[in-house]
CSV table of N, CA and C in Angstrom, one decimal:
chain,number,residue,atom,x,y,z
A,1,UNK,N,-5.6,-34.3,-58.8
A,1,UNK,CA,-6.0,-33.3,-57.9
A,1,UNK,C,-5.3,-33.7,-56.2
A,2,UNK,N,-4.9,-33.0,-55.5
A,2,UNK,CA,-3.8,-33.0,-54.7
A,2,UNK,C,-5.1,-32.5,-53.5
A,3,UNK,N,-5.6,-33.3,-52.4
A,3,UNK,CA,-6.4,-32.4,-50.5
A,3,UNK,C,-4.8,-32.8,-49.4
A,4,UNK,N,-4.8,-31.9,-49.4
A,4,UNK,CA,-4.0,-31.4,-47.7
A,4,UNK,C,-4.6,-31.6,-46.7
A,5,UNK,N,-4.9,-32.5,-46.0
A,5,UNK,CA,-5.6,-32.3,-44.5
A,5,UNK,C,-3.8,-32.5,-43.8
A,6,UNK,N,-4.1,-32.1,-42.4
A,6,UNK,CA,-3.6,-31.5,-41.3
A,6,UNK,C,-3.1,-29.9,-41.2
A,7,UNK,N,-2.3,-29.6,-40.3
A,7,UNK,CA,-1.9,-27.7,-40.5
A,7,UNK,C,-0.6,-27.7,-41.2
A,8,UNK,N,-1.0,-26.6,-41.6
A,8,UNK,CA,-0.1,-26.1,-42.5
A,8,UNK,C,1.2,-26.0,-42.7
A,9,UNK,N,1.7,-25.8,-43.5
A,9,UNK,CA,3.1,-25.6,-43.6
A,9,UNK,C,4.1,-24.6,-42.6
A,10,UNK,N,3.3,-23.5,-42.7
A,10,UNK,CA,4.1,-23.2,-41.5
A,10,UNK,C,3.4,-22.9,-40.2
A,11,UNK,N,2.8,-24.1,-39.6
A,11,UNK,CA,2.8,-24.1,-38.4
A,11,UNK,C,3.7,-24.2,-37.3
A,12,UNK,N,5.1,-25.2,-37.9
A,12,UNK,CA,6.6,-25.2,-37.0
A,12,UNK,C,6.6,-23.7,-36.9
A,13,UNK,N,6.7,-22.6,-37.9
A,13,UNK,CA,7.4,-21.7,-37.4
A,13,UNK,C,6.8,-20.6,-36.4
A,14,UNK,N,4.3,-20.5,-36.4
A,14,UNK,CA,4.0,-20.6,-35.4
A,14,UNK,C,4.5,-21.1,-34.2
A,15,UNK,N,4.9,-21.7,-33.9
A,15,UNK,CA,5.4,-22.7,-32.2
A,15,UNK,C,6.3,-22.0,-32.0
A,16,UNK,N,7.5,-21.9,-32.8
A,16,UNK,CA,8.6,-21.2,-32.2
A,16,UNK,C,8.2,-19.9,-31.3
A,17,UNK,N,7.5,-18.8,-32.2
A,17,UNK,CA,6.4,-17.6,-32.3
A,17,UNK,C,6.7,-17.9,-30.6
A,18,UNK,N,5.4,-18.0,-30.6
A,18,UNK,CA,4.4,-19.0,-29.3
A,18,UNK,C,5.4,-18.8,-27.9
A,19,UNK,N,6.9,-19.6,-28.3
A,19,UNK,CA,7.6,-20.1,-27.1
A,19,UNK,C,8.4,-18.7,-26.7
A,20,UNK,N,8.7,-17.7,-28.1
A,20,UNK,CA,9.5,-17.1,-27.9
A,20,UNK,C,8.6,-15.6,-27.0
A,21,UNK,N,7.4,-15.6,-27.1
A,21,UNK,CA,6.6,-14.6,-26.6
A,21,UNK,C,6.1,-14.7,-25.2
A,22,UNK,N,5.5,-16.5,-24.7
A,22,UNK,CA,5.5,-16.8,-23.5
A,22,UNK,C,6.7,-16.4,-23.1
A,23,UNK,N,8.5,-16.7,-23.3
A,23,UNK,CA,9.8,-16.2,-22.9
A,23,UNK,C,9.5,-14.6,-22.5
A,24,UNK,N,9.4,-14.0,-23.6
A,24,UNK,CA,9.1,-12.8,-23.0
A,24,UNK,C,8.1,-11.9,-22.1
A,25,UNK,N,7.1,-12.4,-22.2
A,25,UNK,CA,6.2,-11.9,-21.3
A,25,UNK,C,5.7,-13.1,-19.5
A,26,UNK,N,6.5,-14.4,-20.0
A,26,UNK,CA,6.4,-14.8,-18.9
A,26,UNK,C,6.9,-13.9,-17.2
A,27,UNK,N,8.3,-13.7,-16.7
A,27,UNK,CA,8.8,-13.0,-16.1
A,27,UNK,C,7.7,-11.8,-15.6
A,28,UNK,N,6.7,-10.5,-16.2
A,28,UNK,CA,6.0,-10.0,-16.3
A,28,UNK,C,4.8,-10.7,-15.3
A,29,UNK,N,4.4,-11.5,-15.9
A,29,UNK,CA,3.3,-11.9,-15.7
A,29,UNK,C,3.3,-12.7,-14.3
A,30,UNK,N,5.1,-12.8,-13.9
A,30,UNK,CA,5.4,-13.8,-12.5
A,30,UNK,C,5.5,-12.6,-11.3
A,31,UNK,N,5.7,-11.9,-11.8
A,31,UNK,CA,6.0,-10.6,-11.3
A,31,UNK,C,4.6,-9.6,-10.9
A,32,UNK,N,3.7,-9.8,-11.5
A,32,UNK,CA,2.7,-9.4,-11.5
A,32,UNK,C,2.0,-10.1,-10.4
A,33,UNK,N,2.2,-11.4,-10.1
A,33,UNK,CA,1.4,-12.4,-9.6
A,33,UNK,C,2.1,-12.5,-8.2
A,34,UNK,N,3.2,-12.1,-8.0
A,34,UNK,CA,3.5,-12.3,-6.5
A,34,UNK,C,3.6,-11.0,-6.0
A,35,UNK,N,3.7,-9.9,-7.2
A,35,UNK,CA,3.0,-8.6,-6.1
A,35,UNK,C,1.5,-8.4,-5.6
A,36,UNK,N,0.7,-9.3,-7.0
A,36,UNK,CA,-0.5,-9.3,-5.8
A,36,UNK,C,-0.5,-10.5,-4.8
A,37,UNK,N,0.2,-11.1,-4.9
A,37,UNK,CA,0.0,-11.9,-3.3
A,37,UNK,C,0.7,-11.1,-2.1
A,38,UNK,N,1.8,-10.7,-2.4
A,38,UNK,CA,2.4,-9.9,-1.1
A,38,UNK,C,0.6,-8.8,-0.5
A,39,UNK,N,0.2,-8.0,-1.5
A,39,UNK,CA,-0.6,-7.4,-1.5
A,39,UNK,C,-1.5,-7.3,-0.6
A,40,UNK,N,-2.0,-9.3,-1.3
A,40,UNK,CA,-2.9,-10.0,-0.8
A,40,UNK,C,-2.4,-10.1,1.0
A,41,UNK,N,-1.1,-10.5,1.5
A,41,UNK,CA,-0.3,-10.5,2.4
A,41,UNK,C,-0.6,-9.9,3.3
A,42,UNK,N,-0.5,-8.3,2.5
A,42,UNK,CA,-0.5,-7.2,3.0
A,42,UNK,C,-1.8,-6.7,4.1
A,43,UNK,N,-2.7,-7.2,3.1
A,43,UNK,CA,-4.1,-6.6,3.6
A,43,UNK,C,-4.5,-7.6,5.1
A,44,UNK,N,-4.2,-8.7,4.2
A,44,UNK,CA,-4.6,-9.7,5.7
A,44,UNK,C,-3.8,-9.6,7.2
A,45,UNK,N,-2.7,-9.6,7.3
A,45,UNK,CA,-2.4,-9.3,8.0
A,45,UNK,C,-2.5,-7.1,8.4
A,46,UNK,N,-2.9,-6.6,8.1
A,46,UNK,CA,-3.6,-5.5,8.5
A,46,UNK,C,-4.4,-5.5,9.0
A,47,UNK,N,-5.4,-6.5,8.8
A,47,UNK,CA,-6.4,-7.2,9.4
A,47,UNK,C,-6.5,-8.0,10.8
A,48,UNK,N,-5.1,-8.7,10.4
A,48,UNK,CA,-5.2,-9.4,11.8
A,48,UNK,C,-4.6,-8.4,12.8
A,49,UNK,N,-3.9,-7.3,12.8
A,49,UNK,CA,-3.8,-6.6,13.1
A,49,UNK,C,-4.9,-5.7,13.9
A,50,UNK,N,-5.1,-5.5,13.4
A,50,UNK,CA,-6.5,-4.1,13.6
A,50,UNK,C,-7.2,-4.9,14.7
A,51,UNK,N,-7.3,-6.6,14.5
A,51,UNK,CA,-8.5,-7.6,15.1
A,51,UNK,C,-8.0,-7.6,16.4
A,52,UNK,N,-6.4,-7.5,16.4
A,52,UNK,CA,-6.0,-7.4,18.2
A,52,UNK,C,-5.1,-6.7,18.9
A,53,UNK,N,-5.9,-5.7,18.0
A,53,UNK,CA,-6.2,-4.3,18.8
A,53,UNK,C,-7.0,-4.2,19.4
A,54,UNK,N,-8.1,-4.3,18.8
A,54,UNK,CA,-9.5,-4.2,18.9
A,54,UNK,C,-10.0,-5.3,20.0
A,55,UNK,N,-9.3,-6.5,19.5
A,55,UNK,CA,-8.7,-7.6,21.1
A,55,UNK,C,-8.2,-6.6,22.8
A,56,UNK,N,-7.6,-6.2,21.9
A,56,UNK,CA,-6.7,-5.6,23.4
A,56,UNK,C,-7.3,-4.6,23.9
A,57,UNK,N,-8.2,-3.1,23.2
A,57,UNK,CA,-8.8,-2.1,23.7
A,57,UNK,C,-10.4,-3.1,24.1
A,58,UNK,N,-10.6,-3.8,23.8
A,58,UNK,CA,-11.9,-4.8,25.0
A,58,UNK,C,-11.1,-4.9,26.2
A,59,UNK,N,-10.1,-5.8,26.1
A,59,UNK,CA,-9.1,-6.0,27.4
A,59,UNK,C,-8.9,-4.5,28.2
A,60,UNK,N,-8.7,-3.8,27.9
A,60,UNK,CA,-8.0,-2.4,28.7
A,60,UNK,C,-9.8,-1.7,29.1
A,61,UNK,N,-10.4,-1.7,28.1
A,61,UNK,CA,-11.8,-0.7,28.3
A,61,UNK,C,-12.3,-1.3,29.7
A,62,UNK,N,-12.4,-2.9,30.4
A,62,UNK,CA,-13.1,-2.7,31.4
A,62,UNK,C,-12.6,-2.4,32.5
A,63,UNK,N,-11.2,-1.4,32.7
A,63,UNK,CA,-10.5,-1.1,34.1
A,63,UNK,C,-10.0,-1.9,35.1
A,64,UNK,N,-10.3,-2.7,34.7
A,64,UNK,CA,-9.6,-3.9,35.6
A,64,UNK,C,-8.1,-4.4,35.6
A,65,UNK,N,-7.8,-4.1,34.2
A,65,UNK,CA,-6.7,-4.8,33.2
A,65,UNK,C,-5.7,-3.7,33.5
A,66,UNK,N,-4.3,-4.7,33.7
A,66,UNK,CA,-3.1,-3.5,33.1
A,66,UNK,C,-2.4,-3.6,31.8
A,67,UNK,N,-1.4,-2.9,32.0
A,67,UNK,CA,-0.9,-2.7,30.2
A,67,UNK,C,-0.4,-4.4,30.3
A,68,UNK,N,0.2,-5.4,31.2
A,68,UNK,CA,0.7,-6.6,30.8
A,68,UNK,C,-0.4,-7.4,30.3
A,69,UNK,N,-1.7,-7.2,30.7
A,69,UNK,CA,-2.9,-7.8,30.6
A,69,UNK,C,-3.0,-7.6,29.0
A,70,UNK,N,-3.4,-6.4,28.8
A,70,UNK,CA,-3.0,-6.0,27.3
A,70,UNK,C,-2.2,-6.3,26.4
A,71,UNK,N,-1.7,-6.7,27.0
A,71,UNK,CA,0.2,-7.0,26.3
A,71,UNK,C,0.2,-8.0,26.1
A,72,UNK,N,-0.8,-9.0,26.9
A,72,UNK,CA,-0.7,-10.1,26.9
A,72,UNK,C,-1.7,-11.2,26.0
A,73,UNK,N,-3.4,-10.5,25.7
A,73,UNK,CA,-4.3,-10.6,25.0
A,73,UNK,C,-3.7,-10.3,23.2
A,74,UNK,N,-3.0,-9.1,23.2
A,74,UNK,CA,-2.8,-9.0,21.9
A,74,UNK,C,-1.5,-10.1,20.7
A,75,UNK,N,-0.4,-10.3,22.4
A,75,UNK,CA,0.4,-10.9,21.8
A,75,UNK,C,-0.5,-12.5,21.6
A,76,UNK,N,-1.8,-13.0,22.8
A,76,UNK,CA,-2.4,-14.7,22.5
A,76,UNK,C,-2.9,-14.6,21.2
A,77,UNK,N,-4.1,-13.3,21.2
A,77,UNK,CA,-4.8,-13.2,19.3
A,77,UNK,C,-3.3,-13.3,18.4
A,78,UNK,N,-2.3,-12.9,18.2
A,78,UNK,CA,-1.4,-13.1,17.0
A,78,UNK,C,-0.9,-14.3,17.0
A,79,UNK,N,-0.7,-15.1,18.6
A,79,UNK,CA,-0.3,-16.6,18.1
A,79,UNK,C,-1.4,-17.4,17.5
A,80,UNK,N,-2.7,-17.1,18.1
A,80,UNK,CA,-4.1,-17.9,17.6
A,80,UNK,C,-4.3,-17.8,16.0
A,81,UNK,N,-3.2,-16.7,15.2
A,81,UNK,CA,-4.1,-16.0,14.6
A,81,UNK,C,-3.2,-17.2,13.2
A,82,UNK,N,-2.0,-17.6,14.0
A,82,UNK,CA,-1.0,-18.0,13.3
A,82,UNK,C,0.2,-17.6,13.3
A,83,UNK,N,0.7,-16.2,13.8
A,83,UNK,CA,1.8,-15.1,13.5
A,83,UNK,C,3.0,-15.6,15.2
A,84,UNK,N,3.8,-16.0,14.1
A,84,UNK,CA,4.6,-17.2,15.4
A,84,UNK,C,5.8,-16.5,15.4
A,85,UNK,N,6.3,-15.5,14.7
A,85,UNK,CA,7.2,-14.7,14.8
A,85,UNK,C,7.2,-13.0,15.0
A,86,UNK,N,7.1,-12.9,16.3
A,86,UNK,CA,6.6,-11.9,17.0
A,86,UNK,C,7.9,-10.6,17.4
A,87,UNK,N,8.8,-11.2,16.6
A,87,UNK,CA,10.1,-10.0,17.1
A,87,UNK,C,9.8,-8.6,16.4
A,88,UNK,N,10.0,-7.6,17.2
A,88,UNK,CA,9.6,-6.6,16.5
A,88,UNK,C,7.4,-5.8,17.1
A,89,UNK,N,7.3,-6.6,17.3
A,89,UNK,CA,6.0,-6.6,17.7
A,89,UNK,C,5.8,-5.3,19.3
A,90,UNK,N,5.2,-4.4,18.8
A,90,UNK,CA,5.0,-3.1,20.3
A,90,UNK,C,3.6,-3.1,19.8
A,91,UNK,N,3.2,-3.1,21.0
A,91,UNK,CA,1.9,-2.8,21.9
A,91,UNK,C,2.1,-1.5,22.4
A,92,UNK,N,1.1,-0.5,22.1
A,92,UNK,CA,0.9,0.9,22.8
A,92,UNK,C,-0.7,1.3,23.4
A,93,UNK,N,-0.8,1.1,24.5
A,93,UNK,CA,-1.5,1.8,25.2
A,93,UNK,C,-1.7,3.4,25.6
A,94,UNK,N,-2.5,4.5,24.8
A,94,UNK,CA,-2.6,5.5,25.2
A,94,UNK,C,-4.1,5.6,26.1
A,95,UNK,N,-4.0,6.8,26.7
A,95,UNK,CA,-5.4,7.4,27.4
A,95,UNK,C,-5.7,8.6,26.6
A,96,UNK,N,-6.3,8.5,25.7
A,96,UNK,CA,-6.1,9.9,25.3
A,96,UNK,C,-6.8,11.1,25.6
A,97,UNK,N,-7.6,11.0,26.4
A,97,UNK,CA,-8.3,12.1,27.5
A,97,UNK,C,-7.5,12.9,28.7
A,98,UNK,N,-6.3,12.2,28.9
A,98,UNK,CA,-5.2,12.4,29.2
A,98,UNK,C,-3.7,12.6,28.6
A,99,UNK,N,-3.6,13.8,27.5
A,99,UNK,CA,-2.7,13.6,26.7
A,99,UNK,C,-1.3,13.3,27.1
A,100,UNK,N,-0.5,13.1,28.5
A,100,UNK,CA,0.4,12.9,28.7
A,100,UNK,C,0.3,11.4,29.4
A,101,UNK,N,-0.4,10.8,29.1
A,101,UNK,CA,-0.1,9.0,29.7
A,101,UNK,C,-0.1,8.6,28.2
A,102,UNK,N,0.9,8.1,27.9
A,102,UNK,CA,1.3,7.1,27.1
A,102,UNK,C,2.7,6.0,27.1
A,103,UNK,N,2.9,5.5,25.8
A,103,UNK,CA,2.8,4.4,25.4
A,103,UNK,C,2.8,3.0,26.2
A,104,UNK,N,2.9,2.7,27.4
A,104,UNK,CA,3.2,1.7,28.2
A,104,UNK,C,1.7,2.4,29.4
A,105,UNK,N,0.7,2.9,29.3
A,105,UNK,CA,-0.2,3.4,30.5
A,105,UNK,C,-1.0,2.1,30.4
A,106,UNK,N,-1.2,2.3,32.3
A,106,UNK,CA,-1.6,1.1,32.9
A,106,UNK,C,-3.6,1.5,32.6
A,107,UNK,N,-3.9,0.8,32.2
A,107,UNK,CA,-5.5,1.4,31.8
A,107,UNK,C,-6.3,0.8,33.5
A,108,UNK,N,-5.8,0.3,34.1
A,108,UNK,CA,-6.8,0.0,35.8
A,108,UNK,C,-6.4,1.0,36.2
A,109,UNK,N,-5.5,2.6,35.7
A,109,UNK,CA,-5.9,3.9,36.1
A,109,UNK,C,-6.3,5.3,36.0
A,110,UNK,N,-7.2,4.4,34.8
A,110,UNK,CA,-8.2,5.1,33.6
A,110,UNK,C,-9.3,5.9,34.9
A,111,UNK,N,-9.5,6.5,34.4
A,111,UNK,CA,-11.3,7.4,35.0
A,111,UNK,C,-12.3,7.1,34.6
A,112,UNK,N,-13.1,6.8,35.1
A,112,UNK,CA,-14.3,6.7,33.9
A,112,UNK,C,-14.7,7.7,33.2
A,113,UNK,N,-15.3,6.9,31.8
A,113,UNK,CA,-15.2,7.7,30.8
A,113,UNK,C,-14.3,8.3,29.9
A,114,UNK,N,-12.2,8.1,30.6
A,114,UNK,CA,-11.6,7.9,29.7
A,114,UNK,C,-11.5,7.3,28.7
A,115,UNK,N,-11.1,7.9,27.0
A,115,UNK,CA,-10.6,6.9,26.1
A,115,UNK,C,-9.8,6.7,26.1
A,116,UNK,N,-9.5,5.5,25.7
A,116,UNK,CA,-8.3,4.6,25.4
A,116,UNK,C,-7.9,4.4,24.3
A,117,UNK,N,-6.8,4.3,23.3
A,117,UNK,CA,-6.5,3.8,22.3
A,117,UNK,C,-5.1,2.7,22.3
A,118,UNK,N,-5.1,1.7,21.6
A,118,UNK,CA,-4.3,0.8,21.7
A,118,UNK,C,-4.0,0.5,20.2
A,119,UNK,N,-2.7,0.8,20.0
A,119,UNK,CA,-1.7,0.8,18.6
A,119,UNK,C,-0.8,-0.5,18.9
A,120,UNK,N,-1.2,-1.4,18.0
A,120,UNK,CA,0.1,-2.8,17.5
A,120,UNK,C,0.3,-2.1,16.2
A,121,UNK,N,1.8,-2.8,16.0
A,121,UNK,CA,3.1,-2.6,15.3
A,121,UNK,C,3.3,-3.9,14.9
A,122,UNK,N,4.0,-4.2,13.8
A,122,UNK,CA,4.7,-5.6,13.8
A,122,UNK,C,5.1,-5.2,12.4
A,123,UNK,N,7.1,-5.1,12.3
A,123,UNK,CA,7.5,-5.0,10.6
A,123,UNK,C,6.7,-6.4,9.8
A,124,UNK,N,6.6,-5.5,8.8
A,124,UNK,CA,5.7,-7.0,7.8
A,124,UNK,C,7.1,-7.9,7.1
A,125,UNK,N,8.5,-7.9,7.4
A,125,UNK,CA,9.5,-8.6,6.8
A,125,UNK,C,9.3,-9.9,8.1
A,126,UNK,N,8.7,-9.8,9.1
A,126,UNK,CA,8.3,-10.8,9.9
A,126,UNK,C,8.1,-12.0,9.6
A,127,UNK,N,6.4,-10.8,8.7
A,127,UNK,CA,4.8,-12.1,7.9
A,127,UNK,C,4.8,-12.1,7.0
A,128,UNK,N,5.9,-11.1,5.9
A,128,UNK,CA,6.4,-11.8,4.4
A,128,UNK,C,6.3,-13.2,3.7
A,129,UNK,N,5.2,-14.0,2.8
A,129,UNK,CA,5.2,-14.9,2.4
A,129,UNK,C,6.1,-15.5,1.0
A,130,UNK,N,6.4,-14.2,0.4
A,130,UNK,CA,7.5,-14.5,-0.4
A,130,UNK,C,8.7,-14.3,-0.7
A,131,UNK,N,9.6,-15.2,-1.5
A,131,UNK,CA,10.8,-14.9,-1.6
A,131,UNK,C,11.6,-13.9,-1.7
A,132,UNK,N,11.3,-12.7,-2.0
A,132,UNK,CA,11.7,-11.6,-2.7
A,132,UNK,C,11.6,-11.0,-1.5
A,133,UNK,N,12.6,-11.0,-1.0
A,133,UNK,CA,12.9,-10.0,0.2
A,133,UNK,C,14.0,-8.8,-0.4
A,134,UNK,N,14.1,-9.0,-1.5
A,134,UNK,CA,15.6,-8.3,-1.9
A,134,UNK,C,14.8,-6.9,-1.8
A,135,UNK,N,13.4,-6.8,-2.4
A,135,UNK,CA,12.8,-5.6,-2.8
A,135,UNK,C,12.8,-4.5,-1.6
A,136,UNK,N,12.3,-5.3,-0.3
A,136,UNK,CA,12.9,-4.3,0.7
A,136,UNK,C,13.7,-4.3,1.9
A,137,UNK,N,14.4,-3.6,1.5
A,137,UNK,CA,15.9,-3.1,2.1
A,137,UNK,C,15.4,-2.7,3.2
A,138,UNK,N,14.3,-1.8,3.6
A,138,UNK,CA,14.3,-1.4,4.5
A,138,UNK,C,13.5,-2.1,6.2
A,139,UNK,N,14.7,-2.9,6.8
A,139,UNK,CA,14.2,-3.6,7.8
A,139,UNK,C,12.8,-3.2,8.6
A,140,UNK,N,12.8,-1.7,9.2
A,140,UNK,CA,12.1,-0.8,10.0
A,140,UNK,C,11.0,-0.6,9.5
A,141,UNK,N,10.5,-1.5,8.5
A,141,UNK,CA,9.1,-1.1,7.8
A,141,UNK,C,8.3,-1.6,8.8
A,142,UNK,N,7.3,-0.8,9.0
A,142,UNK,CA,6.3,-1.4,10.3
A,142,UNK,C,4.6,-1.4,10.0
A,143,UNK,N,4.0,-2.3,9.8
A,143,UNK,CA,2.6,-1.9,9.8
A,143,UNK,C,1.7,-1.9,10.8
A,144,UNK,N,0.7,-1.3,11.0
A,144,UNK,CA,0.0,-0.5,12.2
A,144,UNK,C,-1.0,-1.0,11.8
């Protein structure tokens, strides 16, 4: 009577099948991971731009600051948040109450109870992390 201890004789075949399965599934998994990574960066940048616009609006709401002060505040906030490439940054200040006042409105000329709006936009290809830049061929894609 002979007793076999150890792996079955077909185990080498199973290892080869596992390697083939990994080779087939790995590109899909990596693409999925890069996509999740980029979406996470997109959400993070959206939040940073929203906070920068809020800081700019806070500066504009005092009534004592000019458009350039608001622009400087937004730029300083983005730089402090770690965004160093500000190429294509657009800061727009609107007086919503006076609908004809727009994108470079001077908030120091606003009347009492005028509603101001600050929009901040930055091209996403300036702040993306992934090396997969070939997926977005439109350089004018803006985040705001």
